[in-house]
Short mmCIF file of C-alpha atoms and ligand atoms in Angstrom, two decimals:
data_model
loop_
_atom_site.label_atom_id
_atom_site.label_comp_id
_atom_site.label_asym_id
_atom_site.label_seq_id
_atom_site.Cartn_x
_atom_site.Cartn_y
_atom_site.Cartn_z
CA MET A 177 91.90 91.44 58.16
CA LYS A 178 88.80 92.43 59.34
CA ILE A 179 88.05 91.81 62.64
CA SER A 180 84.92 90.60 63.46
CA SER A 181 83.33 89.68 66.97
CA LYS A 182 80.33 89.39 67.75
CA ILE A 183 78.08 89.87 70.78
CA ILE A 184 76.89 85.91 71.37
CA SER A 185 74.54 86.63 74.62
CA ILE A 186 74.98 88.87 77.62
CA GLU A 187 73.99 87.45 80.46
CA ALA A 188 74.04 89.29 83.98
CA ARG A 189 73.15 88.45 87.70
CA GLU A 190 73.03 90.11 91.32
CA ILE A 191 76.37 89.93 93.33
CA LEU A 192 77.77 92.07 96.25
CA ASP A 193 79.73 94.89 96.37
CA SER A 194 82.32 96.08 99.08
CA ARG A 195 79.61 97.23 101.71
CA GLY A 196 77.83 94.34 100.97
CA ASN A 197 75.14 95.58 98.66
CA PRO A 198 74.08 94.15 96.18
CA THR A 199 75.06 95.08 92.34
CA VAL A 200 75.49 93.99 88.72
CA GLU A 201 78.18 91.89 87.16
CA VAL A 202 78.00 91.60 83.08
CA GLU A 203 79.04 87.99 81.44
CA LEU A 204 79.38 88.59 77.51
CA GLU A 205 80.29 86.21 75.25
CA THR A 206 81.69 86.35 71.75
CA SER A 207 83.48 83.66 69.88
CA LEU A 208 86.92 84.29 71.72
CA GLY A 209 85.58 84.21 75.15
CA ILE A 210 83.57 85.32 78.17
CA PHE A 211 83.99 89.10 79.06
CA LYS A 212 82.62 90.40 82.99
CA SER A 213 82.00 93.75 84.17
CA SER A 214 81.12 94.90 87.63
CA VAL A 215 79.56 97.76 88.88
CA PRO A 216 80.61 99.76 91.79
CA SER A 217 78.12 101.79 93.67
CA GLY A 218 78.17 105.29 95.60
CA ALA A 219 77.57 106.60 99.28
CA SER A 220 78.09 109.97 98.95
CA LYS A 221 76.21 110.84 95.43
CA GLY A 222 76.14 113.81 93.64
CA LYS A 223 72.15 114.87 93.27
CA TYR A 224 73.47 114.74 88.88
CA GLU A 225 74.67 111.32 88.73
CA ALA A 226 72.40 109.18 86.54
CA LEU A 227 70.06 107.19 88.39
CA GLU A 228 71.13 103.72 89.78
CA LEU A 229 68.02 101.22 89.49
CA ARG A 230 67.44 99.72 92.75
CA ASP A 231 64.67 97.24 93.37
CA GLY A 232 63.39 99.14 96.51
CA GLU A 233 61.87 95.81 97.39
CA LYS A 234 61.58 93.96 100.43
CA ARG A 235 64.78 91.77 100.42
CA TYR A 236 68.35 93.31 101.18
CA GLN A 237 66.82 96.85 102.77
CA GLY A 238 65.46 97.80 99.06
CA LYS A 239 68.82 97.75 97.78
CA GLY A 240 68.66 94.32 95.69
CA VAL A 241 68.99 95.10 91.17
CA LEU A 242 66.95 92.15 90.06
CA LYS A 243 65.09 94.88 88.49
CA ALA A 244 68.69 95.85 86.40
CA VAL A 245 69.83 92.28 86.00
CA LYS A 246 65.81 91.81 84.13
CA LYS A 247 66.47 94.92 82.20
CA ILE A 248 70.12 93.89 81.28
CA ASN A 249 68.50 90.05 80.30
CA GLN A 250 65.45 90.98 78.71
CA VAL A 251 65.79 94.37 77.20
CA ILE A 252 69.32 95.13 76.51
CA ALA A 253 70.95 91.38 75.20
CA PRO A 254 68.25 90.82 72.66
CA LYS A 255 68.63 94.30 71.48
CA LEU A 256 72.55 93.87 70.96
CA ARG A 257 72.86 90.14 69.81
CA GLU A 258 75.19 90.13 66.83
CA LYS A 259 76.64 93.74 67.31
CA GLU A 260 80.05 93.64 66.83
CA VAL A 261 81.91 94.33 69.95
CA VAL A 262 84.55 96.88 68.64
CA ASN A 263 82.07 99.41 67.57
CA GLN A 264 81.22 101.10 71.05
CA LYS A 265 80.20 103.90 69.83
CA GLU A 266 77.66 102.74 67.95
CA ILE A 267 76.98 100.15 71.33
CA ASP A 268 76.49 102.95 73.64
CA ARG A 269 74.17 104.88 71.32
CA VAL A 270 72.33 101.93 71.47
CA LEU A 271 72.12 102.09 75.00
CA ILE A 272 71.71 105.50 75.78
CA ASN A 273 68.81 105.66 73.08
CA LEU A 274 67.45 102.31 74.74
CA ASP A 275 67.25 104.50 77.70
CA GLY A 276 65.64 107.79 76.39
CA THR A 277 65.57 109.08 79.20
CA LYS A 278 68.03 112.47 80.46
CA ASN A 279 69.65 110.48 83.72
CA LYS A 280 68.81 106.84 82.51
CA SER A 281 66.21 106.47 84.76
CA LEU A 282 64.77 103.92 82.44
CA LEU A 283 67.43 101.15 82.28
CA GLY A 284 69.22 102.35 85.07
CA ALA A 285 73.07 103.43 84.61
CA ASN A 286 73.92 99.98 86.48
CA SER A 287 72.62 98.24 83.80
CA ILE A 288 73.64 100.14 80.57
CA LEU A 289 77.51 100.42 82.60
CA GLY A 290 77.90 96.79 83.44
CA VAL A 291 77.15 96.16 79.45
CA SER A 292 79.13 99.28 78.15
CA LEU A 293 82.26 98.29 80.29
CA ALA A 294 81.91 94.02 79.27
CA VAL A 295 81.75 95.44 75.51
CA ALA A 296 84.78 97.34 75.42
CA ARG A 297 86.78 94.32 77.47
CA ALA A 298 85.57 92.01 74.40
CA GLY A 299 86.52 95.14 72.02
CA ALA A 300 89.94 95.18 73.16
CA LYS A 301 90.02 91.15 72.85
CA ALA A 302 88.96 91.10 69.38
CA LYS A 303 91.89 93.95 68.42
CA ASP A 304 94.31 91.57 70.36
CA LEU A 305 95.35 94.46 72.67
CA PRO A 306 95.97 95.29 76.06
CA LEU A 307 92.61 97.12 77.64
CA TYR A 308 94.61 100.54 78.37
CA GLN A 309 95.92 100.25 74.42
CA TYR A 310 92.24 99.63 73.46
CA LEU A 311 90.96 102.84 75.13
CA ALA A 312 93.54 105.05 74.03
CA GLN A 313 92.33 103.97 70.85
CA LEU A 314 88.89 104.47 71.44
CA SER A 315 89.58 108.04 73.35
CA GLN A 316 92.14 108.85 70.34
CA ASN A 317 95.27 109.16 73.42
CA GLU A 318 98.34 109.33 70.89
CA ASN A 319 100.32 110.95 73.60
CA GLN A 320 102.95 108.01 75.19
CA PHE A 321 101.17 105.61 78.26
CA LYS A 322 102.06 107.23 81.18
CA ILE A 323 100.73 105.31 84.84
CA PRO A 324 98.85 108.45 86.70
CA PHE A 325 99.97 109.48 89.94
CA ALA A 326 97.72 108.23 93.02
CA CYS A 327 95.84 109.02 95.45
CA PHE A 328 95.77 106.61 98.49
CA ASN A 329 93.32 107.68 100.66
CA VAL A 330 94.57 106.78 104.35
CA ILE A 331 92.12 108.15 106.50
CA ASN A 332 88.27 108.20 106.24
CA GLY A 333 85.73 110.47 107.14
CA GLY A 334 81.93 112.07 106.05
CA VAL A 335 79.77 109.25 105.12
CA HIS A 336 82.38 106.70 104.78
CA ALA A 337 83.03 106.41 108.69
CA GLY A 338 81.63 106.33 111.93
CA ASN A 339 83.72 108.94 113.20
CA GLU A 340 83.01 112.51 113.55
CA LEU A 341 85.72 114.20 111.15
CA ASP A 342 83.40 116.01 108.32
CA PHE A 343 85.55 115.94 105.61
CA GLN A 344 85.11 112.54 103.49
CA GLU A 345 88.68 111.28 102.17
CA PHE A 346 92.09 112.67 103.13
CA MET A 347 94.62 111.39 100.47
CA ILE A 348 98.65 111.33 99.75
CA VAL A 349 99.70 111.59 96.42
CA PRO A 350 103.93 110.69 96.30
CA GLN A 351 105.55 112.26 93.95
CA GLU A 352 107.89 109.57 92.72
CA LYS A 353 107.80 109.34 88.97
CA ILE A 354 107.50 105.59 88.98
CA PHE A 355 103.83 104.32 90.14
CA SER A 356 105.33 101.44 92.13
CA LYS A 357 107.65 102.95 93.98
CA ASN A 358 104.57 105.72 95.34
CA LEU A 359 102.25 102.49 96.50
CA GLN A 360 105.31 101.32 98.19
CA ILE A 361 105.54 104.95 99.97
CA ALA A 362 101.61 104.63 100.05
CA VAL A 363 101.69 101.47 101.65
CA GLU A 364 104.47 102.70 104.04
CA ILE A 365 103.26 105.70 105.40
CA TYR A 366 99.54 103.93 105.71
CA HIS A 367 101.16 101.30 108.41
CA GLN A 368 103.41 103.66 110.05
CA LEU A 369 100.36 106.29 110.48
CA LYS A 370 98.19 102.48 112.25
CA LYS A 371 100.82 102.28 114.69
CA ILE A 372 100.69 105.88 115.46
CA ILE A 373 96.96 105.75 115.60
CA LYS A 374 97.46 102.74 117.92
CA LYS A 375 99.32 104.69 120.60
CA LYS A 376 97.36 108.14 120.71
CA TYR A 377 94.01 106.64 120.45
CA GLY A 378 94.05 102.94 121.15
CA ASN A 379 93.82 99.82 119.04
CA LEU A 380 89.88 100.03 118.37
CA ALA A 381 90.75 103.44 116.84
CA THR A 382 92.35 101.81 113.90
CA ASN A 383 89.30 100.48 112.16
CA VAL A 384 88.87 101.68 108.77
CA GLY A 385 85.99 103.15 106.68
CA ASP A 386 84.66 102.33 103.56
CA GLU A 387 87.33 102.75 101.25
CA GLY A 388 90.29 101.30 103.45
CA GLY A 389 91.15 104.54 105.23
CA PHE A 390 91.69 105.09 109.31
CA ALA A 391 88.51 105.84 110.40
CA PRO A 392 90.03 107.68 113.64
CA PRO A 393 87.74 109.29 116.70
CA LEU A 394 88.65 112.84 115.19
CA LYS A 395 86.54 116.12 114.91
CA LYS A 396 88.92 118.44 112.89
CA PRO A 397 90.35 117.71 109.79
CA GLN A 398 93.94 119.57 110.47
CA GLU A 399 94.52 116.63 113.50
CA ALA A 400 93.58 113.79 110.27
CA ILE A 401 96.59 115.76 108.23
CA GLU A 402 98.97 116.14 111.44
CA LEU A 403 98.97 112.71 111.61
CA ILE A 404 99.41 112.21 108.22
CA LEU A 405 102.43 114.34 108.43
CA LYS A 406 104.27 112.62 111.26
CA ALA A 407 103.62 108.74 109.61
CA SER A 408 105.11 111.09 106.44
CA LYS A 409 108.08 112.64 108.65
CA ASN A 410 108.86 109.60 110.99
CA LEU A 411 109.83 107.28 107.90
CA GLY A 412 111.31 110.39 105.72
CA TYR A 413 109.08 110.67 103.20
CA LEU A 414 107.76 114.77 104.24
CA LYS A 415 108.82 115.84 101.17
CA LYS A 416 107.98 113.39 98.90
CA ILE A 417 103.78 113.79 99.46
CA LYS A 418 101.58 116.01 98.72
CA ILE A 419 97.85 115.85 100.31
CA ILE A 420 94.30 116.00 98.37
CA LEU A 421 91.30 115.88 100.23
CA ASP A 422 87.78 115.07 98.76
CA ILE A 423 85.81 117.34 101.56
CA ALA A 424 82.29 115.94 99.85
CA ALA A 425 80.59 119.48 100.94
CA SER A 426 77.30 118.50 99.41
CA GLN A 427 76.79 116.25 102.67
CA PHE A 428 76.75 118.85 104.99
CA PHE A 429 75.31 121.75 103.04
CA GLU A 430 72.26 122.63 104.68
CA ASN A 431 70.01 125.67 104.32
CA GLY A 432 72.79 128.06 102.55
CA GLN A 433 75.65 126.69 105.34
CA TYR A 434 78.03 124.43 105.45
CA LYS A 435 77.68 122.67 108.94
CA THR A 436 80.53 120.71 110.52
CA ARG A 437 80.86 119.37 113.73
CA PHE A 438 84.31 121.70 114.55
CA GLY A 439 81.98 124.58 113.13
CA ILE A 440 79.57 126.53 111.21
CA PHE A 441 80.55 128.16 108.22
CA LYS A 442 79.27 130.72 105.50
CA GLY A 443 80.71 130.00 101.77
CA LYS A 444 82.59 132.93 102.11
CA GLU A 445 84.40 131.82 105.62
CA LEU A 446 84.81 128.13 104.26
CA VAL A 447 86.80 129.56 101.59
CA ASN A 448 89.08 131.36 104.29
CA TYR A 449 89.31 127.97 105.87
CA TYR A 450 90.57 126.22 103.10
CA LEU A 451 92.83 129.23 102.05
CA ASN A 452 94.56 128.63 105.92
CA LEU A 453 94.85 124.81 105.21
CA ILE A 454 96.29 125.97 102.03
CA LYS A 455 98.45 127.90 103.76
CA LYS A 456 99.83 125.35 106.15
CA TYR A 457 100.04 122.15 104.72
CA PRO A 458 101.53 120.81 101.79
CA ILE A 459 97.60 120.60 99.79
CA LEU A 460 97.56 119.64 96.16
CA GLY A 461 94.31 120.22 95.89
CA LEU A 462 90.58 120.13 97.25
CA GLU A 463 87.65 118.12 95.81
CA ASP A 464 84.37 119.10 95.85
CA PRO A 465 85.14 121.92 98.89
CA PHE A 466 81.36 123.27 98.36
CA SER A 467 78.08 121.86 97.84
CA GLU A 468 76.99 120.98 93.89
CA ASP A 469 74.79 124.41 93.27
CA ASP A 470 77.17 126.75 94.99
CA TRP A 471 78.57 128.14 92.08
CA GLU A 472 79.98 131.62 93.64
CA ASN A 473 82.25 129.99 96.15
CA TRP A 474 83.82 127.76 93.22
CA LYS A 475 84.42 130.38 91.20
CA LEU A 476 85.95 132.86 94.55
CA LEU A 477 87.97 129.94 95.90
CA ARG A 478 88.99 129.40 91.92
CA GLU A 479 90.03 132.86 92.18
CA LYS A 480 91.95 132.93 94.87
CA VAL A 481 94.48 130.46 95.33
CA LYS A 482 96.92 129.81 92.94
CA LYS A 483 96.95 127.40 89.72
CA LYS A 484 98.43 124.70 90.54
CA ILE A 485 96.25 123.89 93.46
CA LEU A 486 93.65 121.80 92.11
CA ILE A 487 89.67 122.50 92.63
CA ILE A 488 88.61 119.29 91.54
CA GLY A 489 84.73 118.76 90.78
CA ASP A 490 83.40 115.59 91.58
CA ASP A 491 79.81 115.80 92.87
CA LEU A 492 79.92 119.61 90.72
CA LEU A 493 80.18 118.10 87.22
CA ALA A 494 78.77 114.02 87.85
CA THR A 495 81.15 113.09 84.71
CA ASN A 496 78.45 115.10 82.82
CA PRO A 497 79.51 117.03 79.78
CA GLU A 498 76.97 119.72 80.31
CA ARG A 499 77.93 120.12 83.93
CA ILE A 500 81.98 120.76 82.89
CA LYS A 501 80.87 123.28 80.31
CA MET A 502 79.02 124.95 83.04
CA ALA A 503 82.01 124.62 85.56
CA ASN A 504 84.35 125.76 82.77
CA GLU A 505 81.74 129.15 81.69
CA LYS A 506 81.60 129.87 85.76
CA ASN A 507 85.82 128.95 85.69
CA ALA A 508 84.85 126.77 89.13
CA CYS A 509 87.35 124.22 88.80
CA ASN A 510 90.66 123.12 87.41
CA GLY A 511 90.21 118.84 88.03
CA ALA A 512 87.82 116.55 87.04
CA ILE A 513 86.79 113.59 89.13
CA ILE A 514 85.66 110.99 86.42
CA LYS A 515 83.72 107.71 87.41
CA ILE A 516 81.96 106.13 84.55
CA ASN A 517 79.15 105.02 86.33
CA GLN A 518 78.47 108.78 87.12
CA ILE A 519 76.91 109.01 83.24
CA GLY A 520 76.38 105.37 82.34
CA THR A 521 78.38 104.55 79.26
CA LEU A 522 81.97 104.37 78.54
CA THR A 523 81.49 106.31 75.17
CA GLU A 524 79.75 109.39 77.36
CA ALA A 525 82.72 109.14 80.03
CA ILE A 526 85.52 109.58 77.64
CA GLU A 527 83.60 112.61 76.09
CA ALA A 528 83.59 114.07 79.41
CA VAL A 529 87.31 113.54 80.04
CA LYS A 530 88.10 114.97 76.54
CA LEU A 531 85.83 118.37 77.21
CA ALA A 532 87.51 118.68 80.65
CA GLN A 533 91.09 117.81 79.14
CA SER A 534 90.20 120.59 75.95
CA PHE A 535 89.80 123.37 79.06
CA GLY A 536 93.57 122.34 80.20
CA TRP A 537 91.81 120.91 83.20
CA LYS A 538 93.40 117.87 85.06
CA ILE A 539 91.25 114.29 85.26
CA ILE A 540 91.35 112.30 88.09
CA VAL A 541 89.82 108.72 87.65
CA SER A 542 87.80 107.40 90.40
CA HIS A 543 86.51 104.18 92.28
CA ARG A 544 83.31 104.46 94.17
CA SER A 545 83.34 103.58 97.88
CA GLY A 546 81.00 100.45 97.23
CA GLU A 547 82.98 98.56 94.99
CA THR A 548 84.20 95.45 93.09
CA THR A 549 86.86 93.56 92.33
CA ASP A 550 86.88 94.69 88.71
CA ASP A 551 89.86 96.49 87.70
CA PHE A 552 88.43 98.67 84.55
CA ILE A 553 89.27 101.97 85.81
CA ALA A 554 93.31 100.82 86.11
CA ASP A 555 93.13 100.59 82.34
CA PHE A 556 90.97 103.39 81.89
CA SER A 557 92.81 105.69 83.68
CA VAL A 558 95.91 104.87 81.50
CA GLY A 559 94.88 105.09 78.32
CA ILE A 560 92.90 108.15 78.34
CA GLY A 561 95.86 109.45 79.70
CA ALA A 562 94.53 110.59 83.38
CA ASP A 563 97.20 112.55 85.80
CA PHE A 564 95.53 111.04 88.85
CA ILE A 565 94.04 107.71 89.72
CA LYS A 566 92.07 107.25 93.10
CA ALA A 567 91.19 104.06 94.21
CA GLY A 568 91.07 104.32 98.28
CA ALA A 569 93.63 102.62 100.93
CA PRO A 570 96.56 100.73 99.42
CA ALA A 571 94.82 97.93 101.61
CA ARG A 572 91.84 95.61 101.08
CA GLY A 573 91.15 93.84 97.97
CA GLU A 574 88.87 95.71 96.12
CA ARG A 575 91.25 98.76 96.17
CA VAL A 576 94.34 96.86 95.66
CA VAL A 577 93.19 95.40 92.61
CA LYS A 578 93.05 98.36 91.13
CA TYR A 579 96.56 98.90 92.02
CA ASN A 580 97.90 95.83 91.59
CA ARG A 581 96.71 96.02 88.10
CA LEU A 582 98.79 99.26 87.48
CA LEU A 583 101.95 97.69 88.46
CA LYS A 584 101.04 95.32 85.68
CA ILE A 585 100.88 97.93 83.31
CA GLU A 586 103.87 100.06 84.36
CA LYS A 587 105.84 96.18 83.96
CA GLU A 588 104.60 95.96 80.11
CA LEU A 589 105.33 99.62 79.32
CA GLN A 590 108.77 99.50 80.44
CA SER A 591 109.04 96.47 77.95
CA LEU A 592 107.40 98.36 75.02
P1 PGA B 734 80.98 108.12 96.76
O1 PGA B 734 82.60 108.64 97.10
O2 PGA B 734 81.91 106.71 96.27
O3 PGA B 734 80.77 107.14 98.03
O4 PGA B 734 80.31 108.64 95.54
C1 PGA B 734 83.57 109.00 96.56
C2 PGA B 734 83.49 110.66 96.17
O5 PGA B 734 82.91 111.41 96.81
O6 PGA B 734 84.36 110.94 95.84
ZN1 ZN B 735 84.63 113.09 95.54
#
């Protein structure tokens, strides 16, 4: 049977994200219903990311997105009316061409993404498939479905928190085979950590950062890691977890040096600092250990660590196939953060995934620090066969909505 499900209308509006900043929500209508999507936003954005269009006027301190909304309602919607939603590639191509710039600066990646993801939701419905299965089809992923390992942010620093930790994210990655068990472990450690922080630093220290991890008054990364290990040990989970750190080093890279509050490092010194951390702690991976243009030190670290340690590019790659190719040529990393809003369309994000997978890299699907309650990335991570997902702490609505969706998918997979 030929499936026909055409776009009747697309309507965008301005809503708020988890930080209280405006963002874009899209509603797309077909004969099968109304399909929604909303767009996240980063705080520690990489310089190679596609452009997020903001109004720059007085309201919302320049952060309004009425221009982006207008682009959807007045430019994109008329072009896509009557298009078949199952033709994701073709629709994304129309969006890319309509914009016509290299970094989506005409329409804004936020306008484009909102539409691209709503189209995918409508396409899944047209094919009568759960979203993750439809996304597997779109990405030609023929492997058995699996829920990725989740990286739970339990301590926040960097631009996501008001403390003095320079490293941005301290994540635990429970190692059980079943996602729901890993979620349980993460939640138990999270609450144990809260107790330890409260006892050691007082009640105020249990405040959280943008992604829901605690933001205690620490300076040294080792202190944060020790707290996490203590919490894990108290519960008998020490052997069951690994740690991934998102250093987000571009944020403290100045004039060729890495300037942190626990010391100033030249690139090579930072390489040694990381090697010591890896020796001492159960570290599985380091994300953005250097700034996005410091290829030399990325390469050096890669050469010095064992293959199983993940050196992960986020700002470095910006979910951009060209950057991923460059990073492979320079042997800079073996893991790719995939954030669909860094590139703007679903099709391009899938292309980035396929390319990184073809190099044998691990794939980590990621939320942004400014999130909405859209759970698209949960389905996306399963659909494309990601190895990991990071969606923040196992707390706060905009974070747990992703984990809760994975719980549902896990149940569904058990009965397939
Ligand atoms: P961002 O941070 O969403 O603020 O860019 C997340 C990350 O760096 O992984
Ligand atoms: Zn990052």
